[in-house]
Tab-separated table of C-alpha atoms in Angstrom:
chain	number	residue	atom	x	y	z
A	1	UNK	CA	66.058	66.213	116.541
A	2	UNK	CA	68.598	66.734	113.768
A	3	UNK	CA	71.016	63.862	113.166
A	4	UNK	CA	74.130	64.387	111.069
A	5	UNK	CA	74.986	60.780	110.312
A	6	UNK	CA	78.738	60.293	110.656
A	7	UNK	CA	79.258	63.973	111.522
A	8	UNK	CA	82.243	63.750	113.846
A	9	UNK	CA	84.109	66.725	115.278
A	10	UNK	CA	86.761	66.660	112.534
A	11	UNK	CA	83.965	66.861	109.977
A	12	UNK	CA	82.777	70.054	111.662
A	13	UNK	CA	86.291	71.506	111.565
A	14	UNK	CA	86.723	70.801	107.858
A	15	UNK	CA	83.166	71.909	107.026
A	16	UNK	CA	83.796	75.343	108.553
A	17	UNK	CA	86.647	75.858	106.128
A	18	UNK	CA	84.640	74.411	103.231
A	19	UNK	CA	81.880	76.947	103.915
A	20	UNK	CA	83.997	80.045	104.456
A	21	UNK	CA	87.000	79.596	106.739
A	22	UNK	CA	88.182	78.115	110.003
A	23	UNK	CA	86.652	81.063	111.890
A	24	UNK	CA	83.170	80.146	110.590
A	25	UNK	CA	80.496	78.617	112.788
A	26	UNK	CA	77.958	76.131	111.539
A	27	UNK	CA	74.422	77.246	112.365
A	28	UNK	CA	74.036	74.874	115.299
A	29	UNK	CA	77.418	75.850	116.723
A	30	UNK	CA	75.684	79.123	117.576
A	31	UNK	CA	73.304	77.241	119.879
A	32	UNK	CA	73.782	78.210	123.532
A	33	UNK	CA	74.394	74.744	124.968
A	34	UNK	CA	76.736	71.960	123.872
A	35	UNK	CA	77.762	68.564	125.168
A	36	UNK	CA	79.422	65.312	124.170
A	37	UNK	CA	77.726	61.973	123.636
A	38	UNK	CA	79.443	58.606	124.212
A	39	UNK	CA	78.516	56.396	121.290
A	40	UNK	CA	79.710	52.853	122.101
A	41	UNK	CA	77.145	50.044	121.906
A	42	UNK	CA	76.606	47.043	124.177
A	43	UNK	CA	78.923	44.800	122.153
A	44	UNK	CA	81.155	47.193	120.161
A	45	UNK	CA	83.492	50.033	121.066
A	46	UNK	CA	82.786	51.655	117.700
A	47	UNK	CA	79.077	51.466	116.809
A	48	UNK	CA	76.999	51.495	113.644
A	49	UNK	CA	73.981	53.624	112.722
A	50	UNK	CA	71.486	50.981	113.835
A	51	UNK	CA	72.463	50.498	117.466
A	52	UNK	CA	73.052	54.240	117.841
A	53	UNK	CA	69.553	54.982	116.499
A	54	UNK	CA	68.178	52.747	119.242
A	55	UNK	CA	70.198	54.772	121.743
A	56	UNK	CA	69.406	58.352	120.730
A	57	UNK	CA	65.778	57.621	119.765
A	58	UNK	CA	64.693	54.817	122.117
A	59	UNK	CA	66.896	55.589	125.112
A	60	UNK	CA	68.490	52.128	125.313
A	61	UNK	CA	71.925	50.902	124.246
A	62	UNK	CA	71.766	47.719	122.187
A	63	UNK	CA	73.831	45.398	120.000
A	64	UNK	CA	75.548	46.290	116.747
A	65	UNK	CA	73.265	46.032	113.705
A	66	UNK	CA	69.986	45.869	115.635
A	67	UNK	CA	67.241	48.506	115.744
A	68	UNK	CA	64.464	49.150	118.251
A	69	UNK	CA	65.274	46.133	120.402
A	70	UNK	CA	67.174	45.701	123.647
A	71	UNK	CA	70.457	43.859	124.191
A	72	UNK	CA	68.697	40.503	124.616
A	73	UNK	CA	68.530	40.535	120.822
A	74	UNK	CA	71.751	39.739	119.004
A	75	UNK	CA	72.197	40.522	115.342
A	76	UNK	CA	70.293	38.100	113.077
A	77	UNK	CA	68.540	36.472	116.054
A	78	UNK	CA	65.113	35.926	114.493
A	79	UNK	CA	63.563	34.309	117.556
A	80	UNK	CA	64.736	36.977	119.984
A	81	UNK	CA	63.285	39.602	117.637
A	82	UNK	CA	59.965	37.752	117.665
A	83	UNK	CA	59.708	38.225	121.435
A	84	UNK	CA	57.958	41.585	121.756
A	85	UNK	CA	59.167	41.986	125.329
A	86	UNK	CA	62.548	42.703	123.745
A	87	UNK	CA	61.146	45.623	121.724
A	88	UNK	CA	61.856	49.194	122.760
A	89	UNK	CA	60.063	52.273	121.458
A	90	UNK	CA	61.261	55.628	120.229
A	91	UNK	CA	60.543	59.128	121.401
A	92	UNK	CA	58.259	59.420	118.362
A	93	UNK	CA	55.883	56.929	119.984
A	94	UNK	CA	56.222	58.650	123.340
A	95	UNK	CA	55.170	61.893	121.636
A	96	UNK	CA	52.222	60.326	119.815
A	97	UNK	CA	51.043	58.573	122.984
A	98	UNK	CA	50.990	62.017	124.621
A	99	UNK	CA	48.755	63.387	121.867
A	100	UNK	CA	51.440	64.946	119.691
A	101	UNK	CA	52.246	64.222	116.041
A	102	UNK	CA	55.493	62.707	114.773
A	103	UNK	CA	57.422	62.175	111.568
A	104	UNK	CA	60.832	61.980	109.960
A	105	UNK	CA	62.851	63.226	106.989
A	106	UNK	CA	66.055	61.687	105.636
A	107	UNK	CA	68.346	61.811	102.617
A	108	UNK	CA	68.876	58.042	102.866
A	109	UNK	CA	66.319	55.284	102.304
A	110	UNK	CA	63.354	55.729	104.636
A	111	UNK	CA	63.970	52.129	105.718
A	112	UNK	CA	67.654	52.769	106.435
A	113	UNK	CA	69.122	52.351	109.913
A	114	UNK	CA	68.692	55.869	111.328
A	115	UNK	CA	65.080	56.590	110.273
A	116	UNK	CA	64.108	52.984	111.061
A	117	UNK	CA	64.979	53.756	114.668
A	118	UNK	CA	61.876	55.942	114.745
A	119	UNK	CA	59.465	53.058	114.122
A	120	UNK	CA	61.037	49.611	113.624
A	121	UNK	CA	62.050	46.617	115.734
A	122	UNK	CA	64.500	44.333	113.949
A	123	UNK	CA	67.397	42.017	114.690
A	124	UNK	CA	69.183	43.152	111.539
A	125	UNK	CA	69.265	46.543	109.899
A	126	UNK	CA	69.516	44.971	106.430
A	127	UNK	CA	66.044	43.423	106.674
A	128	UNK	CA	64.517	46.356	104.819
A	129	UNK	CA	62.377	44.109	102.579
A	130	UNK	CA	60.967	40.591	102.786
A	131	UNK	CA	63.602	39.043	100.525
A	132	UNK	CA	66.455	40.083	102.806
A	133	UNK	CA	64.534	38.991	105.892
A	134	UNK	CA	63.653	35.588	104.446
A	135	UNK	CA	67.254	34.988	103.432
A	136	UNK	CA	68.183	34.906	107.127
A	137	UNK	CA	64.993	33.779	108.876
A	138	UNK	CA	63.498	31.559	106.174
A	139	UNK	CA	60.157	31.779	104.365
A	140	UNK	CA	56.944	32.004	106.401
A	141	UNK	CA	58.935	33.325	109.351
A	142	UNK	CA	56.040	35.416	110.649
A	143	UNK	CA	58.233	38.497	111.063
A	144	UNK	CA	57.767	41.894	109.444
A	145	UNK	CA	60.533	43.546	107.453
A	146	UNK	CA	61.308	47.217	108.047
A	147	UNK	CA	59.241	48.501	105.104
A	148	UNK	CA	56.174	46.586	106.281
A	149	UNK	CA	56.689	47.970	109.787
A	150	UNK	CA	56.653	51.501	108.400
A	151	UNK	CA	53.347	51.006	106.590
A	152	UNK	CA	51.547	48.703	109.029
A	153	UNK	CA	53.506	48.748	112.278
A	154	UNK	CA	52.319	50.057	115.615
A	155	UNK	CA	54.430	53.210	115.298
A	156	UNK	CA	54.950	53.507	111.541
A	157	UNK	CA	51.238	53.461	110.751
A	158	UNK	CA	50.714	56.503	112.983
A	159	UNK	CA	53.497	58.726	111.651
A	160	UNK	CA	52.353	61.884	109.879
A	161	UNK	CA	55.444	62.568	107.755
A	162	UNK	CA	57.852	60.052	106.168
A	163	UNK	CA	60.173	61.368	103.461
A	164	UNK	CA	63.420	60.292	101.813
A	165	UNK	CA	64.620	57.661	99.365
A	166	UNK	CA	64.205	53.884	99.220
A	167	UNK	CA	61.237	53.271	96.923
A	168	UNK	CA	62.658	49.870	95.960
A	169	UNK	CA	61.835	48.262	99.318
A	170	UNK	CA	58.096	48.867	98.962
A	171	UNK	CA	57.477	47.129	95.640
A	172	UNK	CA	57.662	43.604	94.326
A	173	UNK	CA	60.107	43.375	91.433
A	174	UNK	CA	57.231	42.429	89.099
A	175	UNK	CA	55.471	45.724	89.891
A	176	UNK	CA	58.440	48.108	89.860
A	177	UNK	CA	61.538	47.352	87.810
A	178	UNK	CA	63.898	48.271	90.654
A	179	UNK	CA	61.739	46.663	93.327
A	180	UNK	CA	63.391	44.249	95.753
A	181	UNK	CA	60.339	42.585	97.271
A	182	UNK	CA	59.464	39.010	96.309
A	183	UNK	CA	56.073	38.711	98.022
A	184	UNK	CA	53.977	40.346	95.308
A	185	UNK	CA	53.173	43.339	97.510
A	186	UNK	CA	52.850	47.016	96.667
A	187	UNK	CA	53.207	48.662	100.066
A	188	UNK	CA	52.645	52.148	98.675
A	189	UNK	CA	49.252	51.076	97.362
A	190	UNK	CA	48.493	49.517	100.752
A	191	UNK	CA	49.341	52.836	102.405
A	192	UNK	CA	47.087	54.779	100.024
A	193	UNK	CA	44.225	52.346	100.561
A	194	UNK	CA	44.267	53.088	104.291
A	195	UNK	CA	42.732	56.537	103.741
A	196	UNK	CA	41.897	58.872	100.866
A	197	UNK	CA	43.697	61.577	102.874
A	198	UNK	CA	47.002	59.707	102.777
A	199	UNK	CA	49.214	61.543	100.288
A	200	UNK	CA	52.153	60.089	98.367
A	201	UNK	CA	54.720	62.107	96.389
A	202	UNK	CA	57.730	61.141	94.292
A	203	UNK	CA	59.145	64.429	92.988
A	204	UNK	CA	60.168	67.858	94.170
A	205	UNK	CA	57.307	69.393	92.175
A	206	UNK	CA	54.728	67.053	93.670
A	207	UNK	CA	55.986	67.870	97.159
A	208	UNK	CA	55.790	71.609	96.509
A	209	UNK	CA	52.229	71.284	95.220
A	210	UNK	CA	50.803	69.223	98.097
A	211	UNK	CA	47.823	70.970	99.694
A	212	UNK	CA	48.570	70.312	103.348
A	213	UNK	CA	45.043	71.264	104.388
A	214	UNK	CA	43.650	68.334	102.400
A	215	UNK	CA	45.772	65.513	103.789
A	216	UNK	CA	46.307	63.647	107.056
A	217	UNK	CA	49.612	61.915	106.273
A	218	UNK	CA	52.471	62.531	103.847
A	219	UNK	CA	54.755	59.832	102.440
A	220	UNK	CA	57.493	60.646	99.944
A	221	UNK	CA	60.007	58.390	98.221
A	222	UNK	CA	62.120	60.482	95.857
A	223	UNK	CA	64.546	57.822	94.637
A	224	UNK	CA	64.848	54.065	94.375
A	225	UNK	CA	67.859	53.910	96.673
A	226	UNK	CA	69.382	56.707	98.762
A	227	UNK	CA	68.770	60.227	97.503
A	228	UNK	CA	71.503	61.893	95.450
A	229	UNK	CA	74.329	63.851	96.985
A	230	UNK	CA	73.536	67.563	96.936
A	231	UNK	CA	76.534	68.276	94.676
A	232	UNK	CA	75.268	65.711	92.166
A	233	UNK	CA	71.697	66.943	92.342
A	234	UNK	CA	72.548	70.588	91.637
A	235	UNK	CA	74.716	69.523	88.680
A	236	UNK	CA	71.906	67.458	87.154
A	237	UNK	CA	69.501	69.525	84.986
A	238	UNK	CA	66.907	66.746	85.146
A	239	UNK	CA	67.016	66.367	88.915
A	240	UNK	CA	63.554	65.829	90.433
A	241	UNK	CA	64.576	65.322	94.058
A	242	UNK	CA	63.851	67.910	96.765
A	243	UNK	CA	66.639	69.113	99.022
A	244	UNK	CA	66.865	68.269	102.707
A	245	UNK	CA	65.775	71.832	103.464
A	246	UNK	CA	62.739	71.589	101.181
A	247	UNK	CA	61.606	68.336	102.779
A	248	UNK	CA	62.172	69.705	106.278
A	249	UNK	CA	60.313	72.939	105.541
A	250	UNK	CA	57.280	71.042	104.262
A	251	UNK	CA	57.394	68.691	107.241
A	252	UNK	CA	57.463	71.550	109.755
A	253	UNK	CA	54.657	73.373	107.977
A	254	UNK	CA	52.523	70.236	107.975
A	255	UNK	CA	53.208	69.235	111.576
A	256	UNK	CA	52.645	72.748	112.902
A	257	UNK	CA	49.202	72.954	111.312
A	258	UNK	CA	48.337	69.342	112.087
A	259	UNK	CA	48.318	69.357	115.867
A	260	UNK	CA	48.055	72.129	118.438
A	261	UNK	CA	49.602	69.780	120.994
A	262	UNK	CA	52.940	69.904	119.176
A	263	UNK	CA	55.121	67.354	117.435
A	264	UNK	CA	58.370	65.429	117.292
A	265	UNK	CA	60.324	65.570	114.036
A	266	UNK	CA	63.475	63.594	113.250
A	267	UNK	CA	65.635	64.974	110.425
A	268	UNK	CA	68.673	63.072	109.175
A	269	UNK	CA	71.447	64.399	106.983
A	270	UNK	CA	72.344	60.839	106.079
A	271	UNK	CA	74.787	61.246	103.233
A	272	UNK	CA	77.517	62.831	105.327
A	273	UNK	CA	78.127	59.274	106.452
A	274	UNK	CA	77.971	57.750	102.983
A	275	UNK	CA	80.472	60.283	101.653
A	276	UNK	CA	82.954	59.363	104.360
A	277	UNK	CA	82.463	55.610	103.823
A	278	UNK	CA	83.608	56.144	100.233
A	279	UNK	CA	86.511	58.424	101.283
A	280	UNK	CA	84.770	61.244	99.387
A	281	UNK	CA	85.496	64.082	101.776
A	282	UNK	CA	84.204	66.850	99.499
A	283	UNK	CA	80.823	65.144	99.273
A	284	UNK	CA	80.661	64.686	103.040
A	285	UNK	CA	81.550	68.315	103.742
A	286	UNK	CA	78.995	69.643	101.277
A	287	UNK	CA	76.308	67.461	102.895
A	288	UNK	CA	77.346	68.949	106.253
A	289	UNK	CA	76.902	72.438	104.834
A	290	UNK	CA	73.401	71.594	103.587
A	291	UNK	CA	72.586	70.045	106.947
A	292	UNK	CA	73.676	73.224	108.743
A	293	UNK	CA	71.611	75.434	106.452
A	294	UNK	CA	68.553	73.261	107.022
A	295	UNK	CA	68.909	73.633	110.785
A	296	UNK	CA	69.207	77.418	110.454
A	297	UNK	CA	65.957	77.433	108.487
A	298	UNK	CA	64.209	75.247	111.076
A	299	UNK	CA	65.332	77.485	113.911
A	300	UNK	CA	63.942	80.510	112.053
A	301	UNK	CA	60.641	78.746	111.382
A	302	UNK	CA	60.125	77.854	115.033
A	303	UNK	CA	60.174	79.708	118.320
A	304	UNK	CA	63.046	79.232	120.714
A	305	UNK	CA	60.538	79.806	123.513
A	306	UNK	CA	58.514	76.666	122.824
A	307	UNK	CA	60.538	74.473	120.438
A	308	UNK	CA	63.560	72.486	121.567
A	309	UNK	CA	66.026	71.657	118.779
A	310	UNK	CA	68.743	69.101	119.478
A	311	UNK	CA	71.485	68.504	116.901
A	312	UNK	CA	73.850	65.575	117.195
A	313	UNK	CA	75.515	62.695	115.372
A	314	UNK	CA	75.319	58.953	115.751
A	315	UNK	CA	79.051	58.324	115.423
A	316	UNK	CA	82.232	59.698	113.933
A	317	UNK	CA	84.505	58.454	111.114
A	318	UNK	CA	88.222	57.856	110.719
A	319	UNK	CA	88.473	61.226	108.959
A	320	UNK	CA	91.450	63.369	109.925
A	321	UNK	CA	92.365	67.042	109.495
A	322	UNK	CA	96.132	67.549	109.863
A	323	UNK	CA	99.236	68.910	108.174
A	324	UNK	CA	99.898	72.426	109.502
A	325	UNK	CA	98.002	74.259	106.781
A	326	UNK	CA	98.234	78.043	106.806
A	327	UNK	CA	95.302	80.031	108.134
A	328	UNK	CA	92.940	80.957	105.335
A	329	UNK	CA	94.186	78.248	102.988
A	330	UNK	CA	91.871	75.940	101.084
A	331	UNK	CA	91.032	72.907	103.219
A	332	UNK	CA	91.687	70.733	100.152
A	333	UNK	CA	95.155	72.179	99.460
A	334	UNK	CA	98.179	69.879	99.615
A	335	UNK	CA	101.346	70.026	101.708
A	336	UNK	CA	104.798	68.620	100.996
A	337	UNK	CA	106.425	65.773	102.887
A	338	UNK	CA	109.899	66.398	104.304
A	339	UNK	CA	110.656	62.684	103.954
A	340	UNK	CA	109.792	61.609	100.404
A	341	UNK	CA	109.448	65.100	98.924
A	342	UNK	CA	106.005	64.320	97.580
A	343	UNK	CA	102.810	66.234	98.264
A	344	UNK	CA	100.242	64.829	100.657
A	345	UNK	CA	96.656	65.675	101.574
A	346	UNK	CA	95.994	67.035	105.068
A	347	UNK	CA	92.532	65.442	104.735
A	348	UNK	CA	92.783	61.683	105.031
A	349	UNK	CA	91.214	58.549	106.454
A	350	UNK	CA	92.616	55.760	108.604
A	351	UNK	CA	91.094	53.210	106.239
A	352	UNK	CA	88.864	52.791	103.211
A	353	UNK	CA	88.556	51.952	99.509
A	354	UNK	CA	90.831	54.743	98.241
A	355	UNK	CA	94.016	53.058	99.516
A	356	UNK	CA	94.946	51.690	96.086
A	357	UNK	CA	94.528	55.144	94.531
A	358	UNK	CA	97.372	56.476	96.656
A	359	UNK	CA	99.763	53.570	97.163
A	360	UNK	CA	101.716	51.700	94.492
A	361	UNK	CA	102.324	48.448	96.348
A	362	UNK	CA	104.581	46.981	93.644
A	363	UNK	CA	106.850	50.007	93.768
A	364	UNK	CA	106.356	50.299	97.550
A	365	UNK	CA	105.780	54.008	97.299
A	366	UNK	CA	103.039	56.576	97.414
A	367	UNK	CA	101.275	57.837	94.312
A	368	UNK	CA	101.412	61.577	93.757
A	369	UNK	CA	98.064	62.911	95.091
A	370	UNK	CA	98.118	65.597	92.386
A	371	UNK	CA	97.338	62.747	89.974
A	372	UNK	CA	94.305	61.696	92.026
A	373	UNK	CA	92.758	64.899	93.356
A	374	UNK	CA	91.258	66.941	90.529
A	375	UNK	CA	88.870	69.171	92.472
A	376	UNK	CA	85.899	67.087	91.373
A	377	UNK	CA	82.985	66.364	93.677
A	378	UNK	CA	83.776	62.640	93.600
A	379	UNK	CA	87.457	62.992	94.490
A	380	UNK	CA	88.604	60.277	96.899
A	381	UNK	CA	91.006	61.206	99.675
A	382	UNK	CA	93.849	59.035	101.016
A	383	UNK	CA	93.246	55.986	103.201
A	384	UNK	CA	96.008	54.298	105.192
A	385	UNK	CA	94.535	50.783	105.335
A	386	UNK	CA	92.711	49.128	102.414
A	387	UNK	CA	89.087	48.277	103.197
A	388	UNK	CA	86.054	47.907	100.942
A	389	UNK	CA	84.354	50.693	102.893
A	390	UNK	CA	85.775	53.139	105.429
A	391	UNK	CA	84.795	52.461	109.034
A	392	UNK	CA	83.245	54.614	111.708
A	393	UNK	CA	85.251	56.237	114.472
A	394	UNK	CA	84.665	55.520	118.139
A	395	UNK	CA	85.153	58.943	119.698
A	396	UNK	CA	82.424	61.039	121.311
A	397	UNK	CA	80.244	63.246	119.119
A	398	UNK	CA	78.898	66.718	119.721
A	399	UNK	CA	75.404	67.607	120.925
A	400	UNK	CA	74.036	71.121	120.354
A	401	UNK	CA	70.776	72.368	121.865
A	402	UNK	CA	68.539	75.411	121.632
A	403	UNK	CA	65.144	76.028	123.191
A	404	UNK	CA	63.334	74.976	126.392
A	405	UNK	CA	65.491	72.969	128.796
A	406	UNK	CA	68.414	73.042	126.351
A	407	UNK	CA	70.776	73.521	129.303
A	408	UNK	CA	70.258	69.829	130.100
A	409	UNK	CA	72.416	68.885	127.129
A	410	UNK	CA	75.731	70.061	128.593
A	411	UNK	CA	78.516	67.816	129.827
A	412	UNK	CA	79.534	64.337	128.761
A	413	UNK	CA	76.867	61.632	128.853
A	414	UNK	CA	75.731	58.352	127.376
A	415	UNK	CA	74.086	58.609	123.974
A	416	UNK	CA	70.916	56.921	125.205
A	417	UNK	CA	70.384	59.808	127.639
A	418	UNK	CA	69.406	62.142	124.790
A	419	UNK	CA	65.783	61.062	124.192
A	420	UNK	CA	65.093	60.972	127.917
A	421	UNK	CA	66.237	64.577	128.287
A	422	UNK	CA	64.127	65.582	125.290
A	423	UNK	CA	61.152	63.727	126.765
A	424	UNK	CA	61.682	65.469	130.101
A	425	UNK	CA	61.568	68.846	128.358
A	426	UNK	CA	58.513	67.910	126.266
A	427	UNK	CA	56.623	66.289	129.173
A	428	UNK	CA	56.225	62.983	127.335
A	429	UNK	CA	57.210	59.388	128.056
A	430	UNK	CA	57.104	57.407	131.274
A	431	UNK	CA	59.985	59.042	133.115
A	432	UNK	CA	60.312	62.243	135.104
A	433	UNK	CA	58.898	65.269	133.309
A	434	UNK	CA	59.579	68.977	133.549
A	435	UNK	CA	55.900	69.678	134.041
A	436	UNK	CA	55.898	67.343	137.064
A	437	UNK	CA	58.509	69.473	138.775
A	438	UNK	CA	56.615	72.665	137.953
A	439	UNK	CA	53.230	71.500	139.219
């Protein structure tokens, strides 16, 4: 499963032009079957990445801000989280229970909302370390934060591949200068002590040099926080972080040799979402391009006869593509308003932090976008309403499928249907299976 976090349909439209032109197709748009997923959560029309992860990984819609729990658990409800009957499990566990291997790759923190959906059960997505958890549930609460659940949890402790950013949530601040834990723990050391065949890497070079035949599990944290945007990484001569494609390639190679019974791999292009939240459209579109190229590589590395690939998004954003631009023009080019005579950007957001960059409230007029947009990677694009961070959008998102039983992914359906259809195709989980109908 490939998850383009925040990759709404307008992002796909703009990304085509960013890559080559409006006629271009992203790699997964070449897949033979497409559908639309309805993303609302139990309590919100427009969801976040936590409740959607529970939907597309665990097959259950839940409340905003919660992960791996059902709707009996409200956000920040420590006691409801404690009740294990409220926990729901992801397709990764279904796969491992059926004898397959499982893992995940992300460009965000490995304890962030989307990857946490693979293995965690929490009443609040921000409880990535003990300090954050204790702030809401008190000391000695008896609950495990997300990082602890990855290392010692029922699902996390069985995963074969775990790669991304987020090193800070695994170390006490007295052990690692950027550490956020306050319990004195070094969770990476605890992971390594579990087995001499547990490998840990922190750089692109270390990842490239891992001898997959000599290890049983692979954990990588390549940054303290989220990993860098691709545009920033390629511009940094001292960059030591692997690309999404490099992490995915290593993960597929490892999982394919690890288990003849097959595997489930979750890959998140997480910084599409973060680019949009900051109104940085160029960043978001470049992350979409990298995401597309990674999927093309994965499809080439695997067989369409025996490997189902599903590509989707958790939610959209308030990103808009408008303005009657000419065919073949640069997606970032400006148009001229027939009202105030000033240029405007056809790429814009309904809300977000860039509002003040484009509106002079004292003069009650717009600021010339030519003074704001310089062609730099970090350019911010216009927002209509001032907010500290741009919000998600509530519309349906695309689903693209290739491989066995990919025809199931057509039509319009609830987001929590996705893992059940994948499980049906893979003959895993407790529901109806394709192999049942064939026997």
